[in-house]
PDB file of C-alpha atoms in Angstrom:
ATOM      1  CA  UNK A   1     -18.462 -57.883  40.055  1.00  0.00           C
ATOM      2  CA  UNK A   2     -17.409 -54.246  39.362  1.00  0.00           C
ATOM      3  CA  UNK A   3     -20.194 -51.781  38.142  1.00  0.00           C
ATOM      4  CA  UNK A   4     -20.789 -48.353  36.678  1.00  0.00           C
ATOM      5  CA  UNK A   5     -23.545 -46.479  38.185  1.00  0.00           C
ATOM      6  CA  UNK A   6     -25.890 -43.795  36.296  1.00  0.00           C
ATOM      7  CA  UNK A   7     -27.660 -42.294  38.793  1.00  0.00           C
ATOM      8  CA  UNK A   8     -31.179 -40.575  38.434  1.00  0.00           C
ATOM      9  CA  UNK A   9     -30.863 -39.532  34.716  1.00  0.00           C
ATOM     10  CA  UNK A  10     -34.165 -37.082  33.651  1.00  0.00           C
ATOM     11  CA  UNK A  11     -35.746 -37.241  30.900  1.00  0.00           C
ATOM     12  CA  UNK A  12     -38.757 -35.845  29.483  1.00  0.00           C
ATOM     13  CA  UNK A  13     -41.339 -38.575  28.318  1.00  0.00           C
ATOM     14  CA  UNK A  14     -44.766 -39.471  26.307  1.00  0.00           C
ATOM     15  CA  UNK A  15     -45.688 -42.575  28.040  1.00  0.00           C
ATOM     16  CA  UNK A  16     -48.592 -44.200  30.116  1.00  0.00           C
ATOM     17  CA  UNK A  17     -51.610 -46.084  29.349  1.00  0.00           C
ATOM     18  CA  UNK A  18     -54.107 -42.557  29.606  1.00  0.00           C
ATOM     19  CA  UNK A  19     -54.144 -39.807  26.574  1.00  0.00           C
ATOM     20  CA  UNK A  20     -53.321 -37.046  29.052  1.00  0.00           C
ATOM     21  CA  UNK A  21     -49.761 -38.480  29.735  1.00  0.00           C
ATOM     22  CA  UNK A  22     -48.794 -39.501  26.005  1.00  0.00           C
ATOM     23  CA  UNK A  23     -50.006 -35.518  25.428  1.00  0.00           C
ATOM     24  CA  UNK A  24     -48.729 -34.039  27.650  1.00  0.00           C
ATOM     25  CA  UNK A  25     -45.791 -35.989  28.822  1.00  0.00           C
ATOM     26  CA  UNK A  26     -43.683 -36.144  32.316  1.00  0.00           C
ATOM     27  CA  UNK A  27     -40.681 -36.466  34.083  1.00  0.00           C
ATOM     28  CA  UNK A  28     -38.870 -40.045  34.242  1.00  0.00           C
ATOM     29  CA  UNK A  29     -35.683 -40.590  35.995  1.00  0.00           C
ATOM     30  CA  UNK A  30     -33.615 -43.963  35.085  1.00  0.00           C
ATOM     31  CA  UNK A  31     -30.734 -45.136  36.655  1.00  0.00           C
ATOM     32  CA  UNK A  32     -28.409 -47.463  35.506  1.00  0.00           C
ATOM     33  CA  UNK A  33     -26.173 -49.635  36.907  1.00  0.00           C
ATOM     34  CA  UNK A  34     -23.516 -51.796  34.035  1.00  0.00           C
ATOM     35  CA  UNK A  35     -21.925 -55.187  35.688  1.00  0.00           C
ATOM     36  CA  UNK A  36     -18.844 -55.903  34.131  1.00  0.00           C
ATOM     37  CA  UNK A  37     -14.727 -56.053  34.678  1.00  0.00           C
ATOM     38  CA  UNK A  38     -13.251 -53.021  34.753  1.00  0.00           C
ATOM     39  CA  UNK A  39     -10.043 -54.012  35.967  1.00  0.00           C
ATOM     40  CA  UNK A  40      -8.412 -53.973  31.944  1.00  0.00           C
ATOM     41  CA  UNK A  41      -9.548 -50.217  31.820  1.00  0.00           C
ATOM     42  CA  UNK A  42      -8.527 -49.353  35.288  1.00  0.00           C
ATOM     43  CA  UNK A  43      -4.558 -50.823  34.051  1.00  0.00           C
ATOM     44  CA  UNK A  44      -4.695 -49.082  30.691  1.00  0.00           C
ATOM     45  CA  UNK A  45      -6.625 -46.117  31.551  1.00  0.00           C
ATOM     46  CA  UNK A  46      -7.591 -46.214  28.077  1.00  0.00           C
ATOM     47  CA  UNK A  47     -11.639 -45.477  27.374  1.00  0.00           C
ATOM     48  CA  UNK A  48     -11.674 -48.998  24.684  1.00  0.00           C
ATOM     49  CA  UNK A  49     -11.470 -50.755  27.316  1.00  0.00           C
ATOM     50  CA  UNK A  50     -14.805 -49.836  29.020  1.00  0.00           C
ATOM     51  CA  UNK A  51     -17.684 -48.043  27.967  1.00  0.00           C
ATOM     52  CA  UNK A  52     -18.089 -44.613  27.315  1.00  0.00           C
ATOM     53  CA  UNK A  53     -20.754 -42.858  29.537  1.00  0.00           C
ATOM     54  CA  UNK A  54     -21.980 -40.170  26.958  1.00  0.00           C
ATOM     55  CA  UNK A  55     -23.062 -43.132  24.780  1.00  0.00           C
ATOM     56  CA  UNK A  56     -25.175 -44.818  27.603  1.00  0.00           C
ATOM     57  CA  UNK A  57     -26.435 -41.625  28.375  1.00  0.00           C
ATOM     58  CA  UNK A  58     -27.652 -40.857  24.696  1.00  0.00           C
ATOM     59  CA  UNK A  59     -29.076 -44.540  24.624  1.00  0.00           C
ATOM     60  CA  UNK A  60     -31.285 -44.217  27.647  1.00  0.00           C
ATOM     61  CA  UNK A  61     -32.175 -40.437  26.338  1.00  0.00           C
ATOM     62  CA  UNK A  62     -32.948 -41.924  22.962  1.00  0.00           C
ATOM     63  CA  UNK A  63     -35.512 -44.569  24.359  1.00  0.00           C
ATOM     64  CA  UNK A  64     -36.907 -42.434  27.048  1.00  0.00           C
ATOM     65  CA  UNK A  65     -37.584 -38.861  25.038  1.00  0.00           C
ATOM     66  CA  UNK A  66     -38.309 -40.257  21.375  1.00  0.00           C
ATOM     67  CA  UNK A  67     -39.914 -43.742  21.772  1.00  0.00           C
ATOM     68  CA  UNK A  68     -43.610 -44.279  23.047  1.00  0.00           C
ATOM     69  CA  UNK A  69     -44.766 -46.490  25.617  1.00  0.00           C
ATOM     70  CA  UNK A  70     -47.615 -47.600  27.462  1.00  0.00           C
ATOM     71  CA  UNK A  71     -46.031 -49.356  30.628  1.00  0.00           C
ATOM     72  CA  UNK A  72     -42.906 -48.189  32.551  1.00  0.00           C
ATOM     73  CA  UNK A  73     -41.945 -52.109  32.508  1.00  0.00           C
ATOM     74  CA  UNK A  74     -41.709 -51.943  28.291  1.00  0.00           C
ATOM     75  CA  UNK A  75     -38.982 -48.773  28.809  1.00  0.00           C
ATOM     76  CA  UNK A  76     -37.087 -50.570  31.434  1.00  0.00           C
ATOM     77  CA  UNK A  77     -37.075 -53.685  28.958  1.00  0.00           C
ATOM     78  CA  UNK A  78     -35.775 -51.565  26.303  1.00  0.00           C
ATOM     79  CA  UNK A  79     -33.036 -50.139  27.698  1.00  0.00           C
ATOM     80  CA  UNK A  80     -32.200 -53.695  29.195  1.00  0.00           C
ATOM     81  CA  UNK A  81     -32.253 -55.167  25.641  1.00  0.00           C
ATOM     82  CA  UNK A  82     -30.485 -51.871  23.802  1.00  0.00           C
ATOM     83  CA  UNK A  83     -27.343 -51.873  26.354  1.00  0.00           C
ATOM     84  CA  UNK A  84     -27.150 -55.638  26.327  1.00  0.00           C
ATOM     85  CA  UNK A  85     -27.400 -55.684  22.678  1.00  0.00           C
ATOM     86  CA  UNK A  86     -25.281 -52.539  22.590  1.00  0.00           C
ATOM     87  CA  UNK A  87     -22.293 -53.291  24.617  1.00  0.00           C
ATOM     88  CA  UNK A  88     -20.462 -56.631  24.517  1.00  0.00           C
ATOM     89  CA  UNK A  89     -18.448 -55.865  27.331  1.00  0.00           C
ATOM     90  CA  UNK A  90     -21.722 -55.646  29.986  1.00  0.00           C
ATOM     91  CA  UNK A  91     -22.520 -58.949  31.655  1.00  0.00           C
ATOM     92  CA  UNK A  92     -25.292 -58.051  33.346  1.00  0.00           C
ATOM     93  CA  UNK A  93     -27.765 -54.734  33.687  1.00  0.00           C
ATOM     94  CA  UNK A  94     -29.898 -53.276  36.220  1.00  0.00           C
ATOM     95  CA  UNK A  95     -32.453 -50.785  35.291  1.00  0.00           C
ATOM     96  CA  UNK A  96     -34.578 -48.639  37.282  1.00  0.00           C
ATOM     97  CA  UNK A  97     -37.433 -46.688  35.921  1.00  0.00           C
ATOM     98  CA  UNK A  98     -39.140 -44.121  38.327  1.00  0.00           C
ATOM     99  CA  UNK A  99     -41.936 -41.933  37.422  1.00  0.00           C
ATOM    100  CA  UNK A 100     -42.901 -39.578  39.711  1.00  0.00           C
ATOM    101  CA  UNK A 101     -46.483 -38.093  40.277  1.00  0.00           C
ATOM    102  CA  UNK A 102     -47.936 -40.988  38.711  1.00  0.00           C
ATOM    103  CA  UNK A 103     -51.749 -39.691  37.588  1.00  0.00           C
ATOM    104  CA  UNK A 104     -53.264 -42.413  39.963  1.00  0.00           C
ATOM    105  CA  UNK A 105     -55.089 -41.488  43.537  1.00  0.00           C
ATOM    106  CA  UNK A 106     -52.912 -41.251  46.387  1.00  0.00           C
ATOM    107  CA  UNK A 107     -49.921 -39.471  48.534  1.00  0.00           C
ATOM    108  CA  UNK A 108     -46.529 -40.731  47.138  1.00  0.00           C
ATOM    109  CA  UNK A 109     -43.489 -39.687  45.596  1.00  0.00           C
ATOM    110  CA  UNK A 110     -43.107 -42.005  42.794  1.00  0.00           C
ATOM    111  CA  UNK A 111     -43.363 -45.206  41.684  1.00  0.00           C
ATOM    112  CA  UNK A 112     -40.433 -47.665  39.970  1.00  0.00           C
ATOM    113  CA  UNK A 113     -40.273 -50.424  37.946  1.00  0.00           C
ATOM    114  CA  UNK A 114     -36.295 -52.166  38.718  1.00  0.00           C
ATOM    115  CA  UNK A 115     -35.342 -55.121  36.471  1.00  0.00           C
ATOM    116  CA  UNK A 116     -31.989 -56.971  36.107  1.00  0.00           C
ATOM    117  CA  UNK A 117     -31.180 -58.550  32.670  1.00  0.00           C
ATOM    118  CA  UNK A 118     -27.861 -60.865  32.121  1.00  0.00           C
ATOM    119  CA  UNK A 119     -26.260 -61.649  29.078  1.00  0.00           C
ATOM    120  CA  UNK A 120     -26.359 -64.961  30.022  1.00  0.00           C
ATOM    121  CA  UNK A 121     -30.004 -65.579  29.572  1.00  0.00           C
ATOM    122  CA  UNK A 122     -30.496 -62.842  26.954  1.00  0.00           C
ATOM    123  CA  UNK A 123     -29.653 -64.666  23.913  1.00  0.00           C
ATOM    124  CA  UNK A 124     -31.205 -67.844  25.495  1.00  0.00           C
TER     125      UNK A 124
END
């Protein structure tokens, strides 16, 4: 299946289960990736005929920057359930969530929470 591919989006975010990170917030990257036929757009060259990457972009920033959550899995869900809702054309979605310097003990870059969503078992 043909894709589109948003690839590490930042954002600046209030979420996490401890005080310090809902005061004083953190990166997040997201990246995207939107499963659906492109072939009518790539013959008409005409942007109805897919989606429009500003819009996704504003979605995800909308969720991420002015939305609270506790868990990195409730943004990914989110997003999942705003672009499926969102934009008949997608099939199928495949978010990735990555917050780096997580305030836990350890040497690491980041960690990520990945989830794919389909339309066909959204509405089930």
């Amino acid at each position: 299946m043909d894709r589109i591919l948003f690839n590490k989006m930042e954002f600046w975010g209030y979420h996490g289960a401890f005080k310090e990170e809902n005061k004083l917030g953190q990166r997040f990257y997201v990246d995207l990736e939107l499963y659906f036929d492109l072939s009518k757009a790539g013959r008409s060259d005409n942007l109805e005929d897919t989606v429009n990457y500003a819009d996704i972009y504003k979605t995800a920033q909308q969720i991420v920057e002015k939305e609270k959550y506790e868990l990195v899995e409730a943004i990914a869900e989110r997003l999942a359930t705003k672009i499926l809702d969102g934009y008949m054309l997608i099939d199928e979605v495949l978010v990735r969530v990555t917050k780096p310097d997580p305030p836990i003990p350890g040497h690491y870059e980041s960690v990520a929470i990945e989830i794919r969503r389909s339309r066909a078992g959204h509405n089930a």
